[in-house]
Amino acid sequence: MSMHTKTIKELSTLLQNKEISATELATHFLDRIEKSELNAFLHVDRALTLAQAAEADARIAAGTATPLTGVPIAHKDIFVTQGWRSTAGSKMLANYVSPFDATVVQKFNAAGMVTLGKLNCDEFAMGSANENSAFGPVKNPWDHAAVPGGSSGGSAAAVAARLAPGVTGTDTGGSIRQPAAFCGITGIKPTYGRVSRFGMIAFASSLDQGGPMAQTAEDCALLLNAMAGFDERDSTSLTPEQGGVEEDFGRDLNQPLAGLRIGVPKEYFGEGLAADVEAAVRAALAKYVELGATLVDISLPNTALSIPAYYMIAPAEASSNLSRFDGVRFGHRADGYKDLQDMYKKTRAEGFGPEVQRRIMVGTYVLCHGYYDAYYLKAQRIRRLIAQDFEAVLSGPNAVCDVIMGPVAPTVAWDLGSKSDPVANYLADIYTLSTSLAGLPGMSIPCGFGQGDKNGKRPVGLQIIGNYFAEAKLLNVAHQFQQATEWHKQAPSGI
Ligand code: GLN
């Protein structure tokens, strides 16, 4: 049976036409997950999943189904779920079961989607390779020696290995786009504030944004329709007045690309970009020209500063957000301790992994009295300059382009265990961080393969960045490419 290779769109039709049942579909995916050796799933509960599937079948029979009813989905383990454990990839929350569902989970449940389980990720979403999970790394389905990217590595691997037709991810500095690129799937990080952060375990609140990942842009539009919208329980959720309106993100999917101006930033094609990635991205740009678009050379001069700025702002916010994990209210508590201070220290030393501890230290340092102006405030100023770089080319009557395109990452997926230096991981985020700092929407779509320094076949992603609220446009720009190419249809061997 090849139900697992179908897109959400196709599965939706089969379900509505009663050619398959939600229960059959859920069982088929659960069986695949059980056999998988990728370590993509952290928590699976057959009974919970099948209960949701039975509800979906009843809804389809009663004629009250939505297009997503009965379609399976899995959630990054950063979204809290009633029933399934919610660990954020951390020992700190190893046994944590949330008493409520994240807004995003609630919305998918309300649409009738069937949850397959929770997906592995870097601890508290800090990482670029999914090697920082307390529950072990995830393997890249294309090449088991390679990382799947991070921090939503379990999410991307699950879609690539066809263990789920769609998943959720979160992107703070690239964690939807980069693993999507490394695993050859499609993912979109929406405009900051579009998707509720309520029940999304916080890393860096001013950057964190949830989004969908799937095989196609069309599927991402379907998922984003259910996922986005104002939420009064998230204080940074965009209100309707601010533009956080419910919309059909698939409404533009059939717009032709004639006249589309694509900005090509010179900073995204400089030193450090691997030849195999550059070749695939340039070929994709040429395809867009064939489809009627024009290429415009642009400059985003502050791109290089995104790394130092992000790696101060994100840890600063993380150090504050993670102070709640103190052994008193949540999760892990050390066994033997002398007094309260000792309990805090031992609990946090045992519960947090090395990368999380490193970020708490950096974050606390840059927020210290005496260093605040020199580091944190300066980083915030750079953040403003980075946003202005984008504004200059994308906004207003002087805009020179409608979207921006370039690589998602400088290389294809690297080998598991090969990049142990944290700074080497940080540098690989060069093309994704500035979009996050500016709060802009960005996508990754598969556009070819490279080899890295090996003989394996490792996917390359094309990044598409747009102005605030331009998700529908981005999804169409991606969809048109996917109508004209086959990259998104490729699957790892043996699928
Ligand atoms: N790689 C970046 C980091 O480690 C981004 C992570 C993310 O987007 N969650 O912080």
Short mmCIF file of C-alpha atoms and ligand atoms in Angstrom, two decimals:
data_model
loop_
_atom_site.label_atom_id
_atom_site.label_comp_id
_atom_site.label_asym_id
_atom_site.label_seq_id
_atom_site.Cartn_x
_atom_site.Cartn_y
_atom_site.Cartn_z
CA MET A 1 0.00 0.00 0.00
CA SER A 2 1.40 3.36 -0.86
CA MET A 3 -0.94 5.54 1.18
CA HIS A 4 2.07 6.98 2.94
CA THR A 5 3.47 8.53 -0.23
CA LYS A 6 0.34 10.57 -0.85
CA THR A 7 0.07 14.26 -0.13
CA ILE A 8 -2.38 15.73 2.36
CA LYS A 9 -4.44 17.01 -0.55
CA GLU A 10 -4.69 13.50 -2.01
CA LEU A 11 -5.41 11.87 1.36
CA SER A 12 -8.12 14.42 2.02
CA THR A 13 -9.92 13.45 -1.20
CA LEU A 14 -9.61 9.73 -0.46
CA LEU A 15 -11.05 10.28 3.02
CA GLN A 16 -13.93 12.46 1.85
CA ASN A 17 -14.79 9.92 -0.86
CA LYS A 18 -14.64 7.18 1.78
CA GLU A 19 -12.05 5.26 -0.24
CA ILE A 20 -10.01 4.93 2.95
CA SER A 21 -10.90 5.44 6.59
CA ALA A 22 -9.06 7.58 9.09
CA THR A 23 -8.54 4.45 11.18
CA GLU A 24 -6.90 2.53 8.31
CA LEU A 25 -4.71 5.50 7.55
CA ALA A 26 -3.63 6.03 11.16
CA THR A 27 -2.89 2.30 11.55
CA HIS A 28 -0.80 2.30 8.38
CA PHE A 29 1.34 5.23 9.57
CA LEU A 30 1.63 3.88 13.13
CA ASP A 31 2.94 0.59 11.71
CA ARG A 32 5.52 2.48 9.66
CA ILE A 33 6.57 4.54 12.66
CA GLU A 34 6.97 1.41 14.76
CA LYS A 35 9.35 -0.10 12.19
CA SER A 36 11.34 3.07 11.61
CA GLU A 37 14.90 3.32 12.92
CA LEU A 38 15.35 7.06 12.46
CA ASN A 39 14.53 8.07 16.07
CA ALA A 40 12.21 10.72 14.63
CA PHE A 41 9.36 9.99 17.05
CA LEU A 42 9.73 10.36 20.82
CA HIS A 43 6.22 9.50 22.00
CA VAL A 44 3.65 7.32 20.28
CA ASP A 45 0.43 6.07 21.84
CA ARG A 46 -1.58 3.82 19.54
CA ALA A 47 -4.73 3.94 21.66
CA LEU A 48 -4.82 7.75 21.78
CA THR A 49 -4.25 7.99 18.03
CA LEU A 50 -6.86 5.41 17.17
CA ALA A 51 -9.42 7.10 19.39
CA GLN A 52 -8.90 10.33 17.42
CA ALA A 53 -9.14 8.38 14.16
CA ALA A 54 -12.45 6.83 15.23
CA GLU A 55 -13.79 10.30 15.99
CA ALA A 56 -12.67 11.48 12.57
CA ASP A 57 -14.40 8.56 10.88
CA ALA A 58 -17.60 9.37 12.75
CA ARG A 59 -17.34 12.96 11.63
CA ILE A 60 -16.81 12.01 8.00
CA ALA A 61 -19.82 9.67 8.20
CA ALA A 62 -21.92 12.45 9.73
CA GLY A 63 -20.94 14.88 6.97
CA THR A 64 -19.33 17.41 9.34
CA ALA A 65 -15.74 16.90 8.20
CA THR A 66 -13.26 19.65 7.25
CA PRO A 67 -10.73 19.03 4.45
CA LEU A 68 -8.23 17.98 7.14
CA THR A 69 -10.48 15.57 9.06
CA GLY A 70 -8.88 12.16 9.32
CA VAL A 71 -5.53 13.31 7.92
CA PRO A 72 -2.65 12.27 10.20
CA ILE A 73 -0.23 14.83 11.64
CA ALA A 74 2.61 14.73 14.16
CA HIS A 75 3.85 17.52 16.36
CA LYS A 76 7.32 18.73 17.24
CA ASP A 77 7.79 17.92 20.90
CA ILE A 78 7.89 21.64 21.67
CA PHE A 79 4.10 21.87 21.39
CA VAL A 80 2.41 20.65 24.55
CA THR A 81 -0.19 17.95 24.16
CA GLN A 82 -2.67 16.40 26.54
CA GLY A 83 -1.99 12.68 26.58
CA TRP A 84 1.35 12.45 24.82
CA ARG A 85 4.34 13.56 26.86
CA SER A 86 5.88 16.96 26.06
CA THR A 87 9.63 17.00 26.63
CA ALA A 88 11.10 19.70 24.36
CA GLY A 89 13.88 17.16 23.77
CA SER A 90 15.09 17.73 27.34
CA LYS A 91 15.79 15.50 30.30
CA MET A 92 14.33 18.36 32.34
CA LEU A 93 10.86 17.47 31.02
CA ALA A 94 11.44 13.76 30.40
CA ASN A 95 8.21 12.75 32.18
CA TYR A 96 6.17 15.89 31.71
CA VAL A 97 2.54 15.51 30.64
CA SER A 98 0.77 18.77 29.96
CA PRO A 99 -2.68 19.38 31.41
CA PHE A 100 -3.65 21.30 28.25
CA ASP A 101 -3.05 21.39 24.50
CA ALA A 102 -1.08 24.14 22.75
CA THR A 103 -3.35 26.39 20.69
CA VAL A 104 -1.87 24.96 17.49
CA VAL A 105 -2.61 21.40 18.62
CA GLN A 106 -6.10 22.42 19.67
CA LYS A 107 -6.74 23.93 16.24
CA PHE A 108 -5.60 20.80 14.41
CA ASN A 109 -7.70 18.67 16.75
CA ALA A 110 -10.69 20.89 16.09
CA ALA A 111 -10.17 20.40 12.35
CA GLY A 112 -10.33 16.64 12.96
CA MET A 113 -6.68 15.80 12.26
CA VAL A 114 -5.33 12.65 13.85
CA THR A 115 -2.16 12.99 15.96
CA LEU A 116 0.41 10.25 15.33
CA GLY A 117 2.72 11.32 18.15
CA LYS A 118 5.49 13.70 19.13
CA LEU A 119 8.65 14.40 17.19
CA ASN A 120 12.25 14.52 18.32
CA CYS A 121 13.98 17.90 18.29
CA ASP A 122 16.99 19.72 19.68
CA GLU A 123 16.67 20.44 23.39
CA PHE A 124 14.40 23.49 23.76
CA ALA A 125 14.84 23.94 19.98
CA MET A 126 18.48 24.97 20.36
CA GLY A 127 20.49 23.51 17.54
CA SER A 128 21.03 23.05 13.83
CA ALA A 129 21.47 19.28 13.61
CA ASN A 130 19.10 17.63 16.08
CA GLU A 131 22.18 16.33 17.89
CA ASN A 132 21.31 18.30 21.04
CA SER A 133 18.28 16.17 21.90
CA ALA A 134 18.52 14.42 25.27
CA PHE A 135 16.89 11.45 23.55
CA GLY A 136 19.54 10.91 20.90
CA PRO A 137 20.03 12.23 17.40
CA VAL A 138 17.70 11.69 14.46
CA LYS A 139 19.01 10.10 11.27
CA ASN A 140 18.53 11.76 7.90
CA PRO A 141 16.30 9.39 5.85
CA TRP A 142 18.32 10.14 2.70
CA ASP A 143 21.57 9.02 4.24
CA HIS A 144 21.63 7.57 7.72
CA ALA A 145 25.14 8.89 8.26
CA ALA A 146 23.89 12.47 7.91
CA VAL A 147 22.10 14.80 10.33
CA PRO A 148 18.50 15.74 9.46
CA GLY A 149 19.12 19.39 10.35
CA GLY A 150 17.65 21.10 13.37
CA SER A 151 16.04 21.93 15.52
CA SER A 152 12.91 20.40 13.90
CA GLY A 153 14.94 17.39 12.74
CA GLY A 154 12.40 14.79 13.80
CA SER A 155 9.67 16.71 11.99
CA ALA A 156 11.59 16.93 8.72
CA ALA A 157 12.79 13.32 8.86
CA ALA A 158 9.24 12.08 9.52
CA VAL A 159 7.88 13.75 6.37
CA ALA A 160 10.86 12.72 4.24
CA ALA A 161 10.57 9.09 5.35
CA ARG A 162 6.80 9.27 4.80
CA LEU A 163 6.07 8.51 8.45
CA ALA A 164 3.59 11.41 8.46
CA PRO A 165 2.10 13.44 5.59
CA GLY A 166 2.41 16.69 7.52
CA VAL A 167 3.99 17.90 10.75
CA THR A 168 4.49 20.98 12.85
CA GLY A 169 7.83 22.64 13.40
CA THR A 170 9.08 25.80 15.02
CA ASP A 171 11.55 28.29 13.65
CA THR A 172 13.47 30.66 15.90
CA GLY A 173 16.44 31.14 13.61
CA GLY A 174 15.86 28.64 10.83
CA SER A 175 14.55 25.48 12.47
CA ILE A 176 11.75 24.88 9.97
CA ARG A 177 13.61 25.94 6.85
CA GLN A 178 16.98 24.27 7.45
CA PRO A 179 15.77 20.76 8.38
CA ALA A 180 13.24 20.99 5.52
CA ALA A 181 16.19 21.71 3.21
CA PHE A 182 18.37 18.91 4.64
CA CYS A 183 15.55 16.35 4.30
CA GLY A 184 14.20 17.46 0.92
CA ILE A 185 10.74 18.58 2.03
CA THR A 186 8.73 21.83 2.06
CA GLY A 187 8.33 24.08 5.11
CA ILE A 188 7.20 27.59 5.86
CA LYS A 189 7.97 29.90 8.76
CA PRO A 190 5.14 32.44 8.82
CA THR A 191 5.37 36.13 9.69
CA TYR A 192 6.17 36.48 13.40
CA GLY A 193 2.92 36.55 15.37
CA ARG A 194 0.77 34.70 12.82
CA VAL A 195 0.80 31.40 14.67
CA SER A 196 0.06 31.26 18.38
CA ARG A 197 2.93 30.54 20.73
CA PHE A 198 0.55 29.49 23.51
CA GLY A 199 1.65 26.05 24.63
CA MET A 200 4.77 26.16 22.48
CA ILE A 201 7.57 25.65 25.00
CA ALA A 202 9.46 28.95 24.83
CA PHE A 203 13.03 29.34 23.59
CA ALA A 204 13.36 32.97 22.44
CA SER A 205 9.93 34.56 22.57
CA SER A 206 10.55 37.46 20.19
CA LEU A 207 11.71 35.02 17.49
CA ASP A 208 9.84 31.71 18.03
CA GLN A 209 7.29 30.97 15.36
CA GLY A 210 5.47 27.74 14.57
CA GLY A 211 4.77 26.58 11.05
CA PRO A 212 3.88 23.57 8.91
CA MET A 213 6.15 21.14 7.05
CA ALA A 214 4.92 18.72 4.39
CA GLN A 215 5.75 17.34 0.94
CA THR A 216 4.33 20.28 -1.00
CA ALA A 217 3.57 23.99 -0.75
CA GLU A 218 -0.08 23.19 -1.41
CA ASP A 219 -0.15 20.97 1.68
CA CYS A 220 1.61 23.64 3.74
CA ALA A 221 -1.14 26.09 2.75
CA LEU A 222 -3.83 23.66 3.95
CA LEU A 223 -2.05 23.21 7.27
CA LEU A 224 -1.35 26.90 7.74
CA ASN A 225 -5.04 27.66 7.19
CA ALA A 226 -5.84 25.59 10.26
CA MET A 227 -2.82 26.74 12.27
CA ALA A 228 -2.73 30.52 11.95
CA GLY A 229 -4.89 33.16 13.60
CA PHE A 230 -5.09 35.57 16.51
CA ASP A 231 -4.92 34.01 19.97
CA GLU A 232 -5.67 36.14 23.00
CA ARG A 233 -3.62 33.76 25.14
CA ASP A 234 -0.41 34.80 23.33
CA SER A 235 0.46 38.43 24.01
CA THR A 236 2.52 38.71 20.81
CA SER A 237 -0.12 37.12 18.59
CA LEU A 238 -1.08 39.51 15.80
CA THR A 239 -4.57 40.94 16.27
CA PRO A 240 -6.85 41.34 13.25
CA GLU A 241 -6.07 45.09 13.33
CA GLN A 242 -2.38 44.27 13.16
CA GLY A 243 -2.94 41.99 10.19
CA GLY A 244 -3.49 38.72 12.03
CA VAL A 245 -6.62 37.92 10.04
CA GLU A 246 -7.82 34.45 9.14
CA GLU A 247 -7.09 33.95 5.48
CA ASP A 248 -6.99 31.26 2.87
CA PHE A 249 -3.27 30.83 2.32
CA GLY A 250 -4.00 28.77 -0.76
CA ARG A 251 -5.98 31.50 -2.47
CA ASP A 252 -3.15 32.53 -4.81
CA LEU A 253 -1.94 29.05 -5.67
CA ASN A 254 -2.66 29.37 -9.35
CA GLN A 255 -1.25 32.81 -10.04
CA PRO A 256 1.21 32.78 -12.94
CA LEU A 257 4.70 34.04 -12.19
CA ALA A 258 5.07 36.37 -15.18
CA GLY A 259 6.49 39.66 -13.96
CA LEU A 260 7.61 38.30 -10.56
CA ARG A 261 10.77 40.11 -9.45
CA ILE A 262 13.13 37.86 -7.51
CA GLY A 263 15.78 39.59 -5.41
CA VAL A 264 19.05 37.68 -5.32
CA PRO A 265 21.16 38.93 -2.40
CA LYS A 266 24.87 38.94 -3.14
CA GLU A 267 25.61 38.19 0.52
CA TYR A 268 23.89 34.80 0.12
CA PHE A 269 26.24 33.69 -2.64
CA GLY A 270 29.59 34.63 -1.21
CA GLU A 271 32.44 32.84 0.43
CA GLY A 272 31.42 29.75 2.37
CA LEU A 273 28.65 28.65 0.02
CA ALA A 274 29.36 25.11 -1.15
CA ALA A 275 29.57 24.61 -4.91
CA ASP A 276 26.96 21.82 -4.99
CA VAL A 277 24.42 23.96 -3.11
CA GLU A 278 25.12 26.98 -5.28
CA ALA A 279 24.68 24.95 -8.47
CA ALA A 280 21.27 23.60 -7.39
CA VAL A 281 20.05 27.03 -6.23
CA ARG A 282 21.20 28.74 -9.43
CA ALA A 283 19.47 26.07 -11.50
CA ALA A 284 16.26 26.74 -9.55
CA LEU A 285 16.60 30.47 -10.23
CA ALA A 286 17.02 29.71 -13.94
CA LYS A 287 13.83 27.64 -13.78
CA TYR A 288 12.01 30.64 -12.30
CA VAL A 289 13.23 32.79 -15.18
CA GLU A 290 11.81 30.17 -17.54
CA LEU A 291 8.50 30.50 -15.67
CA GLY A 292 8.42 34.24 -16.35
CA ALA A 293 10.23 35.77 -13.37
CA THR A 294 13.10 38.23 -13.54
CA LEU A 295 16.16 38.23 -11.31
CA VAL A 296 17.26 41.42 -9.58
CA ASP A 297 20.66 41.75 -7.87
CA ILE A 298 20.18 43.07 -4.36
CA SER A 299 22.27 43.57 -1.26
CA LEU A 300 21.37 42.83 2.36
CA PRO A 301 24.50 44.44 3.78
CA ASN A 302 24.06 43.46 7.44
CA THR A 303 23.62 39.73 6.81
CA ALA A 304 26.94 38.76 8.44
CA LEU A 305 25.95 40.55 11.63
CA SER A 306 22.91 38.32 12.03
CA ILE A 307 25.04 35.60 13.64
CA PRO A 308 26.49 37.64 16.54
CA ALA A 309 23.19 39.53 17.01
CA TYR A 310 21.05 36.38 17.04
CA TYR A 311 23.45 34.50 19.30
CA MET A 312 23.07 37.24 21.92
CA ILE A 313 19.36 37.97 21.64
CA ALA A 314 18.21 34.34 21.49
CA PRO A 315 20.31 33.19 24.49
CA ALA A 316 19.29 36.33 26.44
CA GLU A 317 15.62 35.46 25.99
CA ALA A 318 16.30 31.77 26.59
CA SER A 319 18.07 32.48 29.90
CA SER A 320 14.96 34.28 31.06
CA ASN A 321 12.45 31.74 29.67
CA LEU A 322 14.28 28.75 31.11
CA SER A 323 14.45 30.17 34.62
CA ARG A 324 11.06 28.52 35.22
CA PHE A 325 12.71 25.09 35.19
CA ASP A 326 13.92 25.16 38.76
CA GLY A 327 12.86 21.78 40.10
CA VAL A 328 9.97 23.30 42.00
CA ARG A 329 7.10 23.44 39.55
CA PHE A 330 8.13 21.58 36.42
CA GLY A 331 9.79 18.33 35.53
CA HIS A 332 13.07 17.06 36.85
CA ARG A 333 14.24 17.58 40.44
CA ALA A 334 17.61 16.38 41.71
CA ASP A 335 17.51 13.64 44.33
CA GLY A 336 19.93 14.63 47.06
CA TYR A 337 20.54 18.29 47.96
CA LYS A 338 21.56 20.35 50.98
CA ASP A 339 19.29 23.36 50.68
CA LEU A 340 17.19 25.27 48.18
CA GLN A 341 20.17 26.79 46.32
CA ASP A 342 21.76 23.39 46.05
CA MET A 343 18.51 21.91 44.77
CA TYR A 344 18.30 24.55 42.01
CA LYS A 345 21.92 24.01 41.03
CA LYS A 346 21.81 20.23 40.94
CA THR A 347 18.45 20.14 39.21
CA ARG A 348 19.55 22.51 36.46
CA ALA A 349 22.97 20.89 36.08
CA GLU A 350 21.36 17.46 35.67
CA GLY A 351 18.28 18.48 33.68
CA PHE A 352 19.82 20.71 31.01
CA GLY A 353 22.23 19.47 28.35
CA PRO A 354 25.50 21.24 27.49
CA GLU A 355 24.16 23.48 24.69
CA VAL A 356 21.27 24.72 26.82
CA GLN A 357 23.63 25.43 29.72
CA ARG A 358 25.97 27.28 27.37
CA ARG A 359 23.13 29.49 26.15
CA ILE A 360 21.88 30.22 29.66
CA MET A 361 25.42 31.33 30.58
CA VAL A 362 25.81 33.53 27.48
CA GLY A 363 22.31 34.95 27.90
CA THR A 364 22.79 35.76 31.54
CA TYR A 365 26.13 37.38 30.75
CA VAL A 366 24.87 39.69 28.00
CA LEU A 367 21.97 40.80 30.21
CA CYS A 368 24.23 41.62 33.17
CA HIS A 369 24.38 45.13 34.50
CA GLY A 370 27.53 46.57 32.96
CA TYR A 371 27.39 44.41 29.81
CA TYR A 372 23.82 45.04 28.82
CA ASP A 373 24.56 48.19 26.78
CA ALA A 374 27.66 46.77 25.16
CA TYR A 375 26.09 43.47 24.07
CA TYR A 376 22.35 43.08 24.35
CA LEU A 377 21.39 46.62 23.38
CA LYS A 378 23.89 46.67 20.53
CA ALA A 379 22.48 43.38 19.26
CA GLN A 380 18.99 44.91 19.32
CA ARG A 381 20.23 47.84 17.24
CA ILE A 382 21.72 45.47 14.72
CA ARG A 383 18.41 43.64 14.63
CA ARG A 384 16.76 46.90 13.55
CA LEU A 385 19.38 47.43 10.82
CA ILE A 386 18.78 43.91 9.51
CA ALA A 387 15.03 44.54 9.32
CA GLN A 388 15.76 47.77 7.45
CA ASP A 389 17.89 45.88 4.90
CA PHE A 390 14.80 43.87 3.95
CA GLU A 391 12.48 46.86 4.11
CA ALA A 392 14.65 48.76 1.64
CA VAL A 393 14.25 46.12 -1.08
CA LEU A 394 10.80 44.67 -0.33
CA SER A 395 8.63 47.54 0.93
CA GLY A 396 6.97 50.61 -0.41
CA PRO A 397 7.02 52.30 -3.81
CA ASN A 398 10.80 51.85 -4.08
CA ALA A 399 10.69 48.10 -3.66
CA VAL A 400 12.93 46.40 -6.20
CA CYS A 401 11.68 42.84 -5.73
CA ASP A 402 8.60 40.86 -4.71
CA VAL A 403 10.41 37.96 -3.08
CA ILE A 404 14.01 37.12 -2.22
CA MET A 405 15.64 33.80 -3.06
CA GLY A 406 18.84 32.07 -2.10
CA PRO A 407 20.19 29.00 -0.35
CA VAL A 408 18.82 27.89 3.02
CA ALA A 409 22.17 26.71 4.31
CA PRO A 410 25.75 26.94 3.03
CA THR A 411 26.11 23.15 2.66
CA VAL A 412 24.01 20.02 2.42
CA ALA A 413 23.50 17.96 5.60
CA TRP A 414 26.77 17.14 7.31
CA ASP A 415 27.74 13.84 8.92
CA LEU A 416 26.38 12.93 12.34
CA GLY A 417 29.01 13.73 14.94
CA SER A 418 31.19 15.74 12.58
CA LYS A 419 30.43 19.26 13.81
CA SER A 420 31.01 19.22 17.54
CA ASP A 421 32.16 22.84 17.82
CA PRO A 422 29.11 24.96 18.73
CA VAL A 423 30.35 27.95 16.72
CA ALA A 424 30.60 25.79 13.57
CA ASN A 425 26.90 25.01 14.04
CA TYR A 426 26.05 28.68 14.58
CA LEU A 427 27.83 29.71 11.37
CA ALA A 428 25.69 27.32 9.33
CA ASP A 429 22.65 29.48 10.23
CA ILE A 430 23.94 32.45 8.22
CA TYR A 431 21.15 32.50 5.61
CA THR A 432 18.20 31.91 7.93
CA LEU A 433 18.82 34.07 10.99
CA SER A 434 18.17 37.48 9.48
CA THR A 435 14.66 36.55 8.30
CA SER A 436 13.86 35.52 11.86
CA LEU A 437 15.37 38.65 13.37
CA ALA A 438 13.25 40.75 11.00
CA GLY A 439 10.12 38.65 11.70
CA LEU A 440 9.57 37.96 7.99
CA PRO A 441 8.05 34.82 6.48
CA GLY A 442 10.41 32.37 4.79
CA MET A 443 10.17 28.99 3.10
CA SER A 444 12.32 26.15 2.01
CA ILE A 445 11.49 23.96 -0.98
CA PRO A 446 13.51 21.08 -2.40
CA CYS A 447 15.50 22.10 -5.50
CA GLY A 448 18.07 19.41 -6.11
CA PHE A 449 20.79 17.30 -4.58
CA GLY A 450 24.37 17.77 -3.58
CA GLN A 451 26.90 15.39 -2.21
CA GLY A 452 28.65 17.33 0.50
CA ASP A 453 32.05 15.69 0.79
CA LYS A 454 30.56 12.21 0.45
CA ASN A 455 29.13 10.13 -2.31
CA GLY A 456 25.65 10.08 -0.85
CA LYS A 457 22.65 11.94 -2.19
CA ARG A 458 21.77 14.84 0.09
CA PRO A 459 18.96 17.32 -0.66
CA VAL A 460 19.37 21.05 -1.30
CA GLY A 461 16.73 23.59 -0.32
CA LEU A 462 15.82 26.85 -2.03
CA GLN A 463 14.90 29.61 0.37
CA ILE A 464 12.08 32.01 -0.54
CA ILE A 465 11.64 35.08 1.66
CA GLY A 466 8.79 37.58 1.39
CA ASN A 467 7.48 40.73 2.97
CA TYR A 468 5.34 40.65 6.14
CA PHE A 469 2.06 38.77 5.55
CA ALA A 470 3.20 37.51 2.13
CA GLU A 471 2.66 33.81 2.99
CA ALA A 472 0.02 33.31 0.27
CA LYS A 473 2.43 34.76 -2.28
CA LEU A 474 5.35 32.63 -1.09
CA LEU A 475 3.23 29.51 -1.20
CA ASN A 476 2.18 30.26 -4.76
CA VAL A 477 5.74 31.02 -5.84
CA ALA A 478 6.73 27.64 -4.35
CA HIS A 479 3.70 25.87 -5.83
CA GLN A 480 4.43 27.09 -9.36
CA PHE A 481 7.94 25.65 -9.09
CA GLN A 482 6.53 22.38 -7.81
CA GLN A 483 4.10 22.24 -10.74
CA ALA A 484 7.06 22.55 -13.11
CA THR A 485 9.61 20.31 -11.35
CA GLU A 486 9.77 16.94 -9.62
CA TRP A 487 12.21 17.58 -6.76
CA HIS A 488 9.49 17.54 -4.10
CA LYS A 489 8.29 14.15 -5.34
CA GLN A 490 11.61 12.44 -4.74
CA ALA A 491 11.80 10.17 -1.74
CA PRO A 492 14.70 8.35 -0.10
CA SER A 493 15.24 4.84 -1.48
CA GLY A 494 13.14 2.05 -0.02
CA ILE A 495 10.13 4.26 0.76
N1 GLN B 1 20.05 26.91 14.86
C1 GLN B 1 19.49 28.01 15.57
C2 GLN B 1 19.77 27.87 17.04
O1 GLN B 1 20.42 26.95 17.40
C3 GLN B 1 18.02 28.11 15.30
C4 GLN B 1 17.18 27.18 16.12
C5 GLN B 1 15.71 27.37 15.90
O2 GLN B 1 15.29 28.00 14.93
N2 GLN B 1 14.94 26.89 16.83
O3 GLN B 1 19.37 28.66 17.82
#
